Amino acid sequence: GREVHNRVLMETRVWRNPRELARIERLAKALLEPRTRKNIDYRFTLLDDSAVNAFSHLGGYVYFNRGLIQKNLSDTELQFVIGHEIAHVDLKHCVEKLTYAVRASEVAGGDAGNLVHIAYHAVALGYSEDQEYEADKWSYLGMRKLGRRKDECLAMTERFAKDEAIEDANKSNSQNSTPGKVIKETRDHFASHPPTAERLKRLAALP
């Protein structure tokens, strides 16, 4: 995880924003208390990237792009994203992803450099739909246990579902239209995710 983290920082500059970083750490603290993998120390990093995105990988490294933070998310919306990324680590999705990538590349017993290379590129491949749904559920239930209202726990997914619906409408109105900056960034963020409407439907069915 540490080696992959170093690769990430070689590709993208850190966004120095102590206030927002402290906010993320504060919102994450309560969600980390009930985690299963107590031996992992989570490290949060802000990246100077305008894309609306957040991701995590081996060892509890979690990243939030400037573009996501600048969407002016409420605490509950941001907490859901934080929980979703923590879930990928706590549910061992990161480990499973690397294991699959290594096997798919027919690399067994390779040196650390090869493993780091594979792990770094696996980050961009995204998770399976089932893993994304599991991460959503983990975050949602974690927030509910903290006393968050149901509507608060659904707010983030609802926001992106509306953006996605607007994009679909724009496509219907004009095949040649170019989506606005905010909608394009939202689309990029969910490029490897299941349809947002389906994610929202599954979350809304939870207590």
Coordinates of C-alpha atoms in Angstrom, one line a residue:
G1 CA 0.0 0.0 0.0
R2 CA 2.8 2.4 0.9
E3 CA 4.5 1.8 -2.5
V4 CA 1.3 2.3 -4.4
H5 CA 0.8 5.5 -2.4
N6 CA 4.2 6.8 -3.5
R7 CA 3.2 6.1 -7.1
V8 CA 0.0 8.0 -6.8
L9 CA 1.9 11.0 -5.4
M10 CA 4.3 10.8 -8.4
E11 CA 1.3 11.2 -10.7
T12 CA -0.8 13.7 -8.9
R13 CA 0.1 16.6 -6.6
V14 CA -1.2 16.8 -3.1
W15 CA -3.9 19.4 -2.5
R16 CA -2.9 21.3 0.6
N17 CA -6.1 22.1 2.4
P18 CA -5.8 21.5 6.2
R19 CA -9.4 22.5 6.9
E20 CA -10.9 20.0 4.5
L21 CA -8.5 17.3 5.5
A22 CA -9.4 17.8 9.2
R23 CA -13.1 17.6 8.2
I24 CA -12.6 14.3 6.4
E25 CA -10.7 12.8 9.4
R26 CA -13.4 14.0 11.8
L27 CA -16.2 12.4 9.7
A28 CA -14.2 9.2 9.2
K29 CA -13.4 8.7 12.9
A30 CA -16.9 7.5 13.9
L31 CA -17.1 5.2 10.9
L32 CA -13.8 3.6 11.6
E33 CA -14.7 2.6 15.2
P34 CA -16.7 -0.5 14.2
R35 CA -14.4 -1.6 11.4
T36 CA -13.5 -5.3 11.2
R37 CA -9.8 -4.9 10.3
K38 CA -8.6 -3.0 13.4
N39 CA -5.0 -3.5 12.5
I40 CA -5.2 -1.1 9.5
D41 CA -4.4 2.6 10.1
Y42 CA -6.2 4.7 7.6
R43 CA -4.5 7.6 5.9
F44 CA -6.4 10.3 4.0
T45 CA -5.0 12.4 1.2
L46 CA -6.4 15.2 -0.9
L47 CA -5.3 15.3 -4.5
D48 CA -5.1 18.4 -6.7
D49 CA -7.3 16.9 -9.5
S50 CA -10.5 18.6 -10.8
A51 CA -12.2 15.2 -11.5
V52 CA -15.0 14.4 -9.1
N53 CA -13.6 11.2 -7.6
A54 CA -12.5 9.4 -4.5
F55 CA -10.7 6.0 -4.3
S56 CA -8.9 3.7 -1.9
H57 CA -6.4 0.9 -2.1
L58 CA -4.3 -1.5 0.0
G59 CA -3.3 -0.6 3.5
G60 CA -6.0 1.9 4.2
Y61 CA -4.9 4.7 1.8
V62 CA -7.9 6.8 0.8
Y63 CA -7.9 9.7 -1.6
F64 CA -10.3 12.6 -2.3
N65 CA -9.9 14.8 -5.4
R66 CA -10.2 18.5 -5.2
G67 CA -13.1 18.3 -7.7
L68 CA -15.2 16.2 -5.3
I69 CA -14.5 18.5 -2.3
Q70 CA -15.4 21.6 -4.3
K71 CA -18.9 20.3 -5.0
N72 CA -19.7 21.8 -1.6
L73 CA -21.0 18.5 -0.2
S74 CA -22.7 18.5 3.2
D75 CA -21.1 16.6 6.0
T76 CA -23.6 13.7 5.5
E77 CA -22.9 13.5 1.8
L78 CA -19.2 13.5 2.3
Q79 CA -19.4 11.0 5.1
F80 CA -21.2 8.6 2.8
V81 CA -18.3 8.8 0.3
I82 CA -15.8 8.4 3.1
G83 CA -17.6 5.3 4.3
H84 CA -17.9 3.8 0.8
E85 CA -14.1 4.1 0.4
I86 CA -13.3 2.7 3.9
A87 CA -15.6 -0.2 3.0
H88 CA -13.6 -1.3 0.0
V89 CA -10.6 -1.7 2.4
D90 CA -12.5 -3.2 5.4
L91 CA -14.4 -5.7 3.2
K92 CA -11.1 -6.8 1.5
H93 CA -12.2 -5.6 -1.9
C94 CA -8.8 -4.1 -2.4
V95 CA -7.1 -7.4 -1.6
E96 CA -9.4 -9.4 -3.9
K97 CA -8.9 -6.9 -6.7
L98 CA -5.1 -7.3 -6.5
T99 CA -5.3 -11.1 -6.2
Y100 CA -7.5 -11.2 -9.4
A101 CA -5.1 -8.8 -11.2
V102 CA -2.1 -10.8 -10.3
R103 CA -3.7 -14.1 -11.5
A104 CA -5.0 -12.4 -14.6
S105 CA -1.5 -11.2 -15.4
E106 CA -0.1 -14.7 -14.7
V107 CA 2.3 -13.2 -12.2
A108 CA 3.1 -15.5 -9.3
G109 CA 6.0 -14.8 -7.0
G110 CA 7.1 -11.7 -8.9
D111 CA 9.3 -9.1 -7.3
A112 CA 7.8 -6.1 -5.3
G113 CA 8.2 -3.8 -8.3
N114 CA 5.9 -6.0 -10.4
L115 CA 3.3 -6.2 -7.7
V116 CA 3.3 -2.5 -7.1
H117 CA 2.9 -1.9 -10.8
I118 CA -0.1 -4.3 -11.0
A119 CA -1.6 -2.9 -7.8
Y120 CA -1.3 0.7 -9.1
H121 CA -3.0 0.0 -12.4
A122 CA -5.6 -2.1 -10.7
V123 CA -6.8 1.1 -8.9
A124 CA -8.1 2.4 -12.3
L125 CA -10.0 -0.7 -13.2
G126 CA -12.7 -0.2 -10.7
Y127 CA -14.6 -2.7 -8.6
S128 CA -17.3 -5.2 -9.6
E129 CA -20.9 -4.1 -9.3
D130 CA -21.4 -6.4 -6.3
Q131 CA -18.5 -4.9 -4.5
E132 CA -19.8 -1.4 -5.2
Y133 CA -23.2 -2.3 -3.8
E134 CA -21.5 -3.9 -0.7
A135 CA -19.5 -0.7 -0.1
D136 CA -22.7 1.4 -0.4
K137 CA -24.5 -0.8 2.1
W138 CA -21.5 -0.8 4.5
S139 CA -21.4 3.0 4.5
Y140 CA -25.2 3.4 4.7
L141 CA -25.6 1.1 7.7
G142 CA -22.6 2.6 9.4
M143 CA -24.1 6.0 9.2
R144 CA -27.5 4.8 10.3
K145 CA -25.8 3.3 13.4
L146 CA -24.4 6.8 14.1
G147 CA -27.9 8.1 14.2
R148 CA -28.1 9.7 10.8
R149 CA -31.6 9.9 9.3
K150 CA -32.4 7.8 6.3
D151 CA -32.7 10.8 4.0
E152 CA -29.3 12.0 5.1
C153 CA -27.8 8.6 4.2
L154 CA -29.3 8.7 0.8
A155 CA -28.5 12.3 0.0
M156 CA -25.2 11.7 -1.8
T157 CA -26.5 9.0 -4.1
E158 CA -29.6 11.1 -4.8
R159 CA -27.5 14.0 -5.8
F160 CA -25.6 12.0 -8.4
A161 CA -28.7 10.2 -9.6
K162 CA -30.2 13.6 -10.4
D163 CA -27.0 14.7 -12.3
E164 CA -27.1 11.4 -14.2
A165 CA -30.8 11.9 -15.1
I166 CA -30.0 15.4 -16.4
E167 CA -27.2 14.0 -18.5
D168 CA -29.5 11.3 -20.0
A169 CA -32.0 14.0 -20.8
N170 CA -29.4 16.1 -22.6
K171 CA -28.4 13.1 -24.6
S172 CA -32.0 12.5 -25.7
N173 CA -32.4 16.2 -26.7
S174 CA -29.3 16.4 -28.7
Q175 CA -26.9 13.6 -29.7
N176 CA -24.2 16.2 -30.5
S177 CA -24.6 18.1 -27.2
T178 CA -21.6 18.3 -24.9
P179 CA -22.4 17.8 -21.2
G180 CA -21.7 20.6 -18.8
K181 CA -18.5 20.5 -16.7
V182 CA -20.2 19.4 -13.5
I183 CA -22.2 16.6 -15.2
K184 CA -19.2 15.4 -17.2
E185 CA -17.1 15.1 -14.0
T186 CA -19.9 13.3 -12.3
R187 CA -20.1 10.9 -15.2
D188 CA -16.4 10.3 -15.1
H189 CA -16.6 9.5 -11.4
F190 CA -19.2 6.9 -11.9
A191 CA -17.7 5.4 -15.1
S192 CA -16.8 2.2 -13.3
H193 CA -19.8 2.2 -11.0
P194 CA -23.2 0.5 -11.4
P195 CA -26.0 2.8 -12.6
T196 CA -26.7 5.3 -9.8
A197 CA -30.5 4.8 -10.0
E198 CA -30.0 1.1 -9.2
R199 CA -27.6 2.0 -6.3
L200 CA -30.2 4.4 -4.9
K201 CA -33.0 1.8 -5.3
R202 CA -31.0 -0.8 -3.3
L203 CA -30.1 1.7 -0.6
A204 CA -33.6 3.0 -0.2
A205 CA -34.8 -0.6 0.4
L206 CA -32.6 -0.8 3.5
P207 CA -34.1 0.1 6.9

